[in-house]
Amino acid sequence: MITGAGGGLGRALAAALAPTHTLFLAGRPSQRLDAVAAQYGATTWPIDLADTDGIDAVVEPIVELDVLVHNAGVAYPGRVAESTVDQWRATMSVNLVGAVALTLALLPALRAADGHVVFINSGSGINASPGLASYSASKFALRSFADSLRNDEPGLRVTSVHPGRIATEMQEDLVAYEGRGYDPTRFLSPETVARVTADAIHTPRDGHVHEVILRPR
């Protein structure tokens, strides 16, 4: 299962994993999500991470799950003094609480498969980024949740992926906030991040990749 599969990185993750996995694409219903599903013969799962009350019922039919990739996320560019409580609440709701809720709902299915949970985190989950106050805080918390999950569920593999800036729509918004021109060649491509993530997932069963840190050259 891949969350946020309608976006640039989500689509790249689907492409990287489609040759070896049957894909469940989770997210809010949209034409973009449907297009990715049609391209890779995947099933869509209508999940809104901001509405945790509905998650259990949606994923109840899944009794075994090999891999869960948490890719969905939101970012509201702004320094601390510019941010609002509503932005902090919305960021934590999707980036942290939604990921926790989906993981808990799928825990029995992951246990049944000795599964792998992958969190697409960020460099901001290691070093707070200027102008991304609420986003950085949510990613630090998500890293902590991943560490706790790894400690508490020894039958699972849990990997945090910390890429630097990626050439996506979210990056365009951040660059615009910074008042600079957007040049995608300065950033990691979604395909590169997806390839590295797939490599971690394909690690032989006697290995456990805890953390991946990836930066643009």
PDB file of C-alpha atoms in Angstrom:
ATOM      1  CA  MET A   1       0.000   0.000   0.000  1.00  0.00           C
ATOM      2  CA  ILE A   2       1.281   3.445  -0.982  1.00  0.00           C
ATOM      3  CA  THR A   3      -0.312   6.602   0.379  1.00  0.00           C
ATOM      4  CA  GLY A   4      -0.264   9.833  -1.590  1.00  0.00           C
ATOM      5  CA  ALA A   5       0.155   7.891  -4.828  1.00  0.00           C
ATOM      6  CA  GLY A   6      -1.429  10.562  -7.011  1.00  0.00           C
ATOM      7  CA  GLY A   7       1.491  12.969  -6.625  1.00  0.00           C
ATOM      8  CA  GLY A   8       4.920  13.066  -8.206  1.00  0.00           C
ATOM      9  CA  LEU A   9       6.795  10.911  -5.704  1.00  0.00           C
ATOM     10  CA  GLY A  10       3.792   8.633  -5.158  1.00  0.00           C
ATOM     11  CA  ARG A  11       3.561   7.944  -8.885  1.00  0.00           C
ATOM     12  CA  ALA A  12       7.297   7.207  -9.009  1.00  0.00           C
ATOM     13  CA  LEU A  13       6.976   4.825  -6.050  1.00  0.00           C
ATOM     14  CA  ALA A  14       4.155   3.016  -7.827  1.00  0.00           C
ATOM     15  CA  ALA A  15       6.299   2.670 -10.949  1.00  0.00           C
ATOM     16  CA  ALA A  16       9.258   1.356  -8.939  1.00  0.00           C
ATOM     17  CA  LEU A  17       7.227  -1.233  -7.027  1.00  0.00           C
ATOM     18  CA  ALA A  18       4.729  -2.350  -9.671  1.00  0.00           C
ATOM     19  CA  PRO A  19       7.063  -4.995 -11.200  1.00  0.00           C
ATOM     20  CA  THR A  20       7.328  -6.865  -7.877  1.00  0.00           C
ATOM     21  CA  HIS A  21       4.176  -6.026  -5.921  1.00  0.00           C
ATOM     22  CA  THR A  22       0.413  -5.891  -6.286  1.00  0.00           C
ATOM     23  CA  LEU A  23      -0.326  -2.233  -5.572  1.00  0.00           C
ATOM     24  CA  PHE A  24      -2.931  -0.744  -3.250  1.00  0.00           C
ATOM     25  CA  LEU A  25      -3.027   3.022  -3.800  1.00  0.00           C
ATOM     26  CA  ALA A  26      -4.469   4.923  -0.856  1.00  0.00           C
ATOM     27  CA  GLY A  27      -5.656   8.501  -0.943  1.00  0.00           C
ATOM     28  CA  ARG A  28      -8.512  10.868  -1.475  1.00  0.00           C
ATOM     29  CA  PRO A  29     -10.429   9.936  -4.648  1.00  0.00           C
ATOM     30  CA  SER A  30      -9.105  11.913  -7.610  1.00  0.00           C
ATOM     31  CA  GLN A  31      -8.540  11.626 -11.329  1.00  0.00           C
ATOM     32  CA  ARG A  32      -4.785  11.598 -10.770  1.00  0.00           C
ATOM     33  CA  LEU A  33      -5.021   8.650  -8.381  1.00  0.00           C
ATOM     34  CA  ASP A  34      -7.302   6.797 -10.802  1.00  0.00           C
ATOM     35  CA  ALA A  35      -4.830   7.421 -13.627  1.00  0.00           C
ATOM     36  CA  VAL A  36      -1.937   5.904 -11.671  1.00  0.00           C
ATOM     37  CA  ALA A  37      -4.091   2.916 -10.734  1.00  0.00           C
ATOM     38  CA  ALA A  38      -5.105   2.356 -14.347  1.00  0.00           C
ATOM     39  CA  GLN A  39      -1.489   2.572 -15.525  1.00  0.00           C
ATOM     40  CA  TYR A  40      -0.254  -0.093 -13.113  1.00  0.00           C
ATOM     41  CA  GLY A  41      -3.339  -2.267 -12.698  1.00  0.00           C
ATOM     42  CA  ALA A  42      -3.655  -1.185  -9.078  1.00  0.00           C
ATOM     43  CA  THR A  43      -6.576  -0.975  -6.667  1.00  0.00           C
ATOM     44  CA  THR A  44      -7.503   2.376  -5.127  1.00  0.00           C
ATOM     45  CA  TRP A  45      -8.435   2.719  -1.454  1.00  0.00           C
ATOM     46  CA  PRO A  46     -10.369   5.886  -0.528  1.00  0.00           C
ATOM     47  CA  ILE A  47      -8.509   7.029   2.578  1.00  0.00           C
ATOM     48  CA  ASP A  48      -8.403  10.574   3.937  1.00  0.00           C
ATOM     49  CA  LEU A  49      -5.614  10.709   6.517  1.00  0.00           C
ATOM     50  CA  ALA A  50      -7.143  13.838   7.992  1.00  0.00           C
ATOM     51  CA  ASP A  51     -10.298  11.839   8.802  1.00  0.00           C
ATOM     52  CA  THR A  52      -8.995   9.036  10.981  1.00  0.00           C
ATOM     53  CA  ASP A  53     -12.467   7.844  12.020  1.00  0.00           C
ATOM     54  CA  GLY A  54     -13.049   6.231   8.648  1.00  0.00           C
ATOM     55  CA  ILE A  55      -9.732   4.426   8.202  1.00  0.00           C
ATOM     56  CA  ASP A  56     -10.495   1.196  10.097  1.00  0.00           C
ATOM     57  CA  ALA A  57     -13.569   0.382   8.017  1.00  0.00           C
ATOM     58  CA  VAL A  58     -11.801   1.032   4.702  1.00  0.00           C
ATOM     59  CA  VAL A  59      -8.817  -1.247   5.373  1.00  0.00           C
ATOM     60  CA  GLU A  60     -10.743  -3.985   7.235  1.00  0.00           C
ATOM     61  CA  PRO A  61     -10.758  -6.333   4.183  1.00  0.00           C
ATOM     62  CA  ILE A  62      -6.929  -6.408   4.122  1.00  0.00           C
ATOM     63  CA  VAL A  63      -5.814  -9.448   6.112  1.00  0.00           C
ATOM     64  CA  GLU A  64      -2.194  -9.588   4.961  1.00  0.00           C
ATOM     65  CA  LEU A  65       0.054  -6.764   3.807  1.00  0.00           C
ATOM     66  CA  ASP A  66       3.713  -7.066   2.832  1.00  0.00           C
ATOM     67  CA  VAL A  67       4.605  -3.380   2.587  1.00  0.00           C
ATOM     68  CA  LEU A  68       3.078  -0.110   3.753  1.00  0.00           C
ATOM     69  CA  VAL A  69       4.679   3.040   2.327  1.00  0.00           C
ATOM     70  CA  HIS A  70       3.709   6.275   4.079  1.00  0.00           C
ATOM     71  CA  ASN A  71       4.236   8.889   1.393  1.00  0.00           C
ATOM     72  CA  ALA A  72       1.300  11.293   1.821  1.00  0.00           C
ATOM     73  CA  GLY A  73       2.106  14.602   3.424  1.00  0.00           C
ATOM     74  CA  VAL A  74       1.389  18.311   3.496  1.00  0.00           C
ATOM     75  CA  ALA A  75       3.620  21.349   4.029  1.00  0.00           C
ATOM     76  CA  TYR A  76       2.713  24.946   4.801  1.00  0.00           C
ATOM     77  CA  PRO A  77       5.777  27.126   4.205  1.00  0.00           C
ATOM     78  CA  GLY A  78       6.281  29.602   7.008  1.00  0.00           C
ATOM     79  CA  ARG A  79       8.586  30.489   9.846  1.00  0.00           C
ATOM     80  CA  VAL A  80       7.356  30.129  13.409  1.00  0.00           C
ATOM     81  CA  ALA A  81       6.074  33.696  13.725  1.00  0.00           C
ATOM     82  CA  GLU A  82       4.242  33.427  10.406  1.00  0.00           C
ATOM     83  CA  SER A  83       2.555  30.118  11.174  1.00  0.00           C
ATOM     84  CA  THR A  84      -0.908  29.604  12.587  1.00  0.00           C
ATOM     85  CA  VAL A  85      -2.291  27.063  15.013  1.00  0.00           C
ATOM     86  CA  ASP A  86      -4.609  25.785  12.269  1.00  0.00           C
ATOM     87  CA  GLN A  87      -1.591  25.098  10.032  1.00  0.00           C
ATOM     88  CA  TRP A  88       0.148  23.199  12.817  1.00  0.00           C
ATOM     89  CA  ARG A  89      -2.998  21.186  13.488  1.00  0.00           C
ATOM     90  CA  ALA A  90      -3.501  20.363   9.796  1.00  0.00           C
ATOM     91  CA  THR A  91       0.149  19.380   9.333  1.00  0.00           C
ATOM     92  CA  MET A  92       0.225  17.096  12.356  1.00  0.00           C
ATOM     93  CA  SER A  93      -3.152  15.614  11.407  1.00  0.00           C
ATOM     94  CA  VAL A  94      -1.934  14.313   8.039  1.00  0.00           C
ATOM     95  CA  ASN A  95       1.822  13.875   8.472  1.00  0.00           C
ATOM     96  CA  LEU A  96       1.737  12.248  11.903  1.00  0.00           C
ATOM     97  CA  VAL A  97      -1.686  11.316  13.292  1.00  0.00           C
ATOM     98  CA  GLY A  98      -2.984  10.015   9.963  1.00  0.00           C
ATOM     99  CA  ALA A  99       0.121   7.870   9.481  1.00  0.00           C
ATOM    100  CA  VAL A 100      -0.215   6.513  13.023  1.00  0.00           C
ATOM    101  CA  ALA A 101      -3.916   5.728  12.526  1.00  0.00           C
ATOM    102  CA  LEU A 102      -3.326   3.880   9.245  1.00  0.00           C
ATOM    103  CA  THR A 103      -0.425   1.911  10.718  1.00  0.00           C
ATOM    104  CA  LEU A 104      -2.486   0.843  13.728  1.00  0.00           C
ATOM    105  CA  ALA A 105      -5.393  -0.182  11.507  1.00  0.00           C
ATOM    106  CA  LEU A 106      -3.106  -2.307   9.320  1.00  0.00           C
ATOM    107  CA  LEU A 107      -0.939  -3.718  12.106  1.00  0.00           C
ATOM    108  CA  PRO A 108      -2.649  -7.156  12.154  1.00  0.00           C
ATOM    109  CA  ALA A 109      -2.218  -7.477   8.377  1.00  0.00           C
ATOM    110  CA  LEU A 110       1.423  -6.391   8.586  1.00  0.00           C
ATOM    111  CA  ARG A 111       2.120  -8.839  11.404  1.00  0.00           C
ATOM    112  CA  ALA A 112       0.532 -11.666   9.398  1.00  0.00           C
ATOM    113  CA  ALA A 113       2.996 -11.015   6.553  1.00  0.00           C
ATOM    114  CA  ASP A 114       6.073 -10.170   8.662  1.00  0.00           C
ATOM    115  CA  GLY A 115       5.718  -6.926   6.793  1.00  0.00           C
ATOM    116  CA  HIS A 116       7.703  -3.780   6.156  1.00  0.00           C
ATOM    117  CA  VAL A 117       6.625  -0.229   7.022  1.00  0.00           C
ATOM    118  CA  VAL A 118       8.382   2.572   5.153  1.00  0.00           C
ATOM    119  CA  PHE A 119       8.077   6.210   6.145  1.00  0.00           C
ATOM    120  CA  ILE A 120       8.990   8.762   3.488  1.00  0.00           C
ATOM    121  CA  ASN A 121      10.295  11.302   5.941  1.00  0.00           C
ATOM    122  CA  SER A 122      12.545  14.238   5.038  1.00  0.00           C
ATOM    123  CA  GLY A 123      15.858  15.863   5.735  1.00  0.00           C
ATOM    124  CA  SER A 124      13.659  18.143   7.839  1.00  0.00           C
ATOM    125  CA  GLY A 125      13.090  15.172  10.141  1.00  0.00           C
ATOM    126  CA  ILE A 126      16.771  15.284  11.071  1.00  0.00           C
ATOM    127  CA  ASN A 127      17.593  19.002  10.840  1.00  0.00           C
ATOM    128  CA  ALA A 128      14.746  21.524  11.029  1.00  0.00           C
ATOM    129  CA  SER A 129      14.463  23.520   7.809  1.00  0.00           C
ATOM    130  CA  PRO A 130      14.077  27.318   7.904  1.00  0.00           C
ATOM    131  CA  GLY A 131      10.642  28.334   6.714  1.00  0.00           C
ATOM    132  CA  LEU A 132       9.110  24.916   7.424  1.00  0.00           C
ATOM    133  CA  ALA A 133       8.360  25.063  11.127  1.00  0.00           C
ATOM    134  CA  SER A 134       5.269  22.871  11.385  1.00  0.00           C
ATOM    135  CA  TYR A 135       6.463  20.498   8.661  1.00  0.00           C
ATOM    136  CA  SER A 136       9.820  19.936  10.358  1.00  0.00           C
ATOM    137  CA  ALA A 137       8.143  19.278  13.707  1.00  0.00           C
ATOM    138  CA  SER A 138       5.801  16.729  12.148  1.00  0.00           C
ATOM    139  CA  LYS A 139       8.707  14.914  10.497  1.00  0.00           C
ATOM    140  CA  PHE A 140      10.712  14.775  13.734  1.00  0.00           C
ATOM    141  CA  ALA A 141       7.649  13.240  15.390  1.00  0.00           C
ATOM    142  CA  LEU A 142       7.157  10.795  12.506  1.00  0.00           C
ATOM    143  CA  ARG A 143      10.773   9.649  12.851  1.00  0.00           C
ATOM    144  CA  SER A 144      10.158   9.015  16.548  1.00  0.00           C
ATOM    145  CA  PHE A 145       7.032   7.010  15.760  1.00  0.00           C
ATOM    146  CA  ALA A 146       9.000   4.893  13.281  1.00  0.00           C
ATOM    147  CA  ASP A 147      11.665   4.224  15.926  1.00  0.00           C
ATOM    148  CA  SER A 148       9.005   3.252  18.471  1.00  0.00           C
ATOM    149  CA  LEU A 149       7.283   0.956  15.975  1.00  0.00           C
ATOM    150  CA  ARG A 150      10.596  -0.742  15.224  1.00  0.00           C
ATOM    151  CA  ASN A 151      11.270  -1.246  18.937  1.00  0.00           C
ATOM    152  CA  ASP A 152       7.782  -2.475  19.798  1.00  0.00           C
ATOM    153  CA  GLU A 153       7.168  -4.704  16.758  1.00  0.00           C
ATOM    154  CA  PRO A 154      10.336  -6.777  16.267  1.00  0.00           C
ATOM    155  CA  GLY A 155       8.580  -8.964  13.694  1.00  0.00           C
ATOM    156  CA  LEU A 156       8.310  -6.005  11.310  1.00  0.00           C
ATOM    157  CA  ARG A 157      10.933  -4.159   9.336  1.00  0.00           C
ATOM    158  CA  VAL A 158      10.629  -0.376   9.688  1.00  0.00           C
ATOM    159  CA  THR A 159      12.538   2.078   7.512  1.00  0.00           C
ATOM    160  CA  SER A 160      12.652   5.879   7.579  1.00  0.00           C
ATOM    161  CA  VAL A 161      13.731   7.473   4.294  1.00  0.00           C
ATOM    162  CA  HIS A 162      15.119  11.006   4.656  1.00  0.00           C
ATOM    163  CA  PRO A 163      15.519  12.576   1.212  1.00  0.00           C
ATOM    164  CA  GLY A 164      16.660  16.103   0.595  1.00  0.00           C
ATOM    165  CA  ARG A 165      14.641  18.386  -1.603  1.00  0.00           C
ATOM    166  CA  ILE A 166      12.710  16.602  -4.358  1.00  0.00           C
ATOM    167  CA  ALA A 167      11.493  18.092  -7.637  1.00  0.00           C
ATOM    168  CA  THR A 168       7.741  18.029  -6.901  1.00  0.00           C
ATOM    169  CA  GLU A 169       4.836  20.467  -6.753  1.00  0.00           C
ATOM    170  CA  MET A 170       5.426  20.839  -3.011  1.00  0.00           C
ATOM    171  CA  GLN A 171       8.976  21.960  -3.790  1.00  0.00           C
ATOM    172  CA  GLU A 172       7.708  24.526  -6.283  1.00  0.00           C
ATOM    173  CA  ASP A 173       5.541  26.056  -3.557  1.00  0.00           C
ATOM    174  CA  LEU A 174       8.462  26.210  -1.145  1.00  0.00           C
ATOM    175  CA  VAL A 175      10.772  27.810  -3.713  1.00  0.00           C
ATOM    176  CA  ALA A 176       8.073  30.376  -4.510  1.00  0.00           C
ATOM    177  CA  TYR A 177       7.795  31.157  -0.785  1.00  0.00           C
ATOM    178  CA  GLU A 178      11.563  31.674  -0.700  1.00  0.00           C
ATOM    179  CA  GLY A 179      11.288  34.086  -3.626  1.00  0.00           C
ATOM    180  CA  ARG A 180      13.594  32.134  -5.913  1.00  0.00           C
ATOM    181  CA  GLY A 181      13.255  30.697  -9.412  1.00  0.00           C
ATOM    182  CA  TYR A 182      12.376  27.015  -9.605  1.00  0.00           C
ATOM    183  CA  ASP A 183      14.948  24.780 -11.302  1.00  0.00           C
ATOM    184  CA  PRO A 184      14.081  21.083 -10.929  1.00  0.00           C
ATOM    185  CA  THR A 185      17.614  20.026 -11.862  1.00  0.00           C
ATOM    186  CA  ARG A 186      18.832  21.360  -8.500  1.00  0.00           C
ATOM    187  CA  PHE A 187      16.794  18.754  -6.640  1.00  0.00           C
ATOM    188  CA  LEU A 188      16.452  14.990  -6.397  1.00  0.00           C
ATOM    189  CA  SER A 189      14.150  13.457  -8.969  1.00  0.00           C
ATOM    190  CA  PRO A 190      11.115  11.533  -7.669  1.00  0.00           C
ATOM    191  CA  GLU A 191      12.400   8.509  -9.608  1.00  0.00           C
ATOM    192  CA  THR A 192      15.704   8.526  -7.712  1.00  0.00           C
ATOM    193  CA  VAL A 193      13.984   8.629  -4.328  1.00  0.00           C
ATOM    194  CA  ALA A 194      11.581   5.888  -5.424  1.00  0.00           C
ATOM    195  CA  ARG A 195      14.470   3.689  -6.628  1.00  0.00           C
ATOM    196  CA  VAL A 196      16.315   4.046  -3.326  1.00  0.00           C
ATOM    197  CA  THR A 197      13.114   3.292  -1.409  1.00  0.00           C
ATOM    198  CA  ALA A 198      12.467   0.200  -3.524  1.00  0.00           C
ATOM    199  CA  ASP A 199      16.034  -0.962  -2.890  1.00  0.00           C
ATOM    200  CA  ALA A 200      15.405  -0.770   0.870  1.00  0.00           C
ATOM    201  CA  ILE A 201      12.187  -2.756   0.455  1.00  0.00           C
ATOM    202  CA  HIS A 202      13.980  -5.387  -1.643  1.00  0.00           C
ATOM    203  CA  THR A 203      16.710  -5.890   0.973  1.00  0.00           C
ATOM    204  CA  PRO A 204      17.044  -9.652   1.624  1.00  0.00           C
ATOM    205  CA  ARG A 205      15.085 -10.890   4.624  1.00  0.00           C
ATOM    206  CA  ASP A 206      18.155 -11.233   6.832  1.00  0.00           C
ATOM    207  CA  GLY A 207      18.774  -7.480   6.550  1.00  0.00           C
ATOM    208  CA  HIS A 208      16.879  -4.570   8.087  1.00  0.00           C
ATOM    209  CA  VAL A 209      17.457  -1.038   6.775  1.00  0.00           C
ATOM    210  CA  HIS A 210      16.550   1.287   9.625  1.00  0.00           C
ATOM    211  CA  GLU A 211      17.255   4.619   7.983  1.00  0.00           C
ATOM    212  CA  VAL A 212      18.182   6.006   4.580  1.00  0.00           C
ATOM    213  CA  ILE A 213      19.593   9.515   4.146  1.00  0.00           C
ATOM    214  CA  LEU A 214      19.663  10.794   0.562  1.00  0.00           C
ATOM    215  CA  ARG A 215      20.788  14.230  -0.635  1.00  0.00           C
ATOM    216  CA  PRO A 216      21.085  15.902  -4.043  1.00  0.00           C
ATOM    217  CA  ARG A 217      24.630  15.848  -5.411  1.00  0.00           C
TER     218      ARG A 217
END
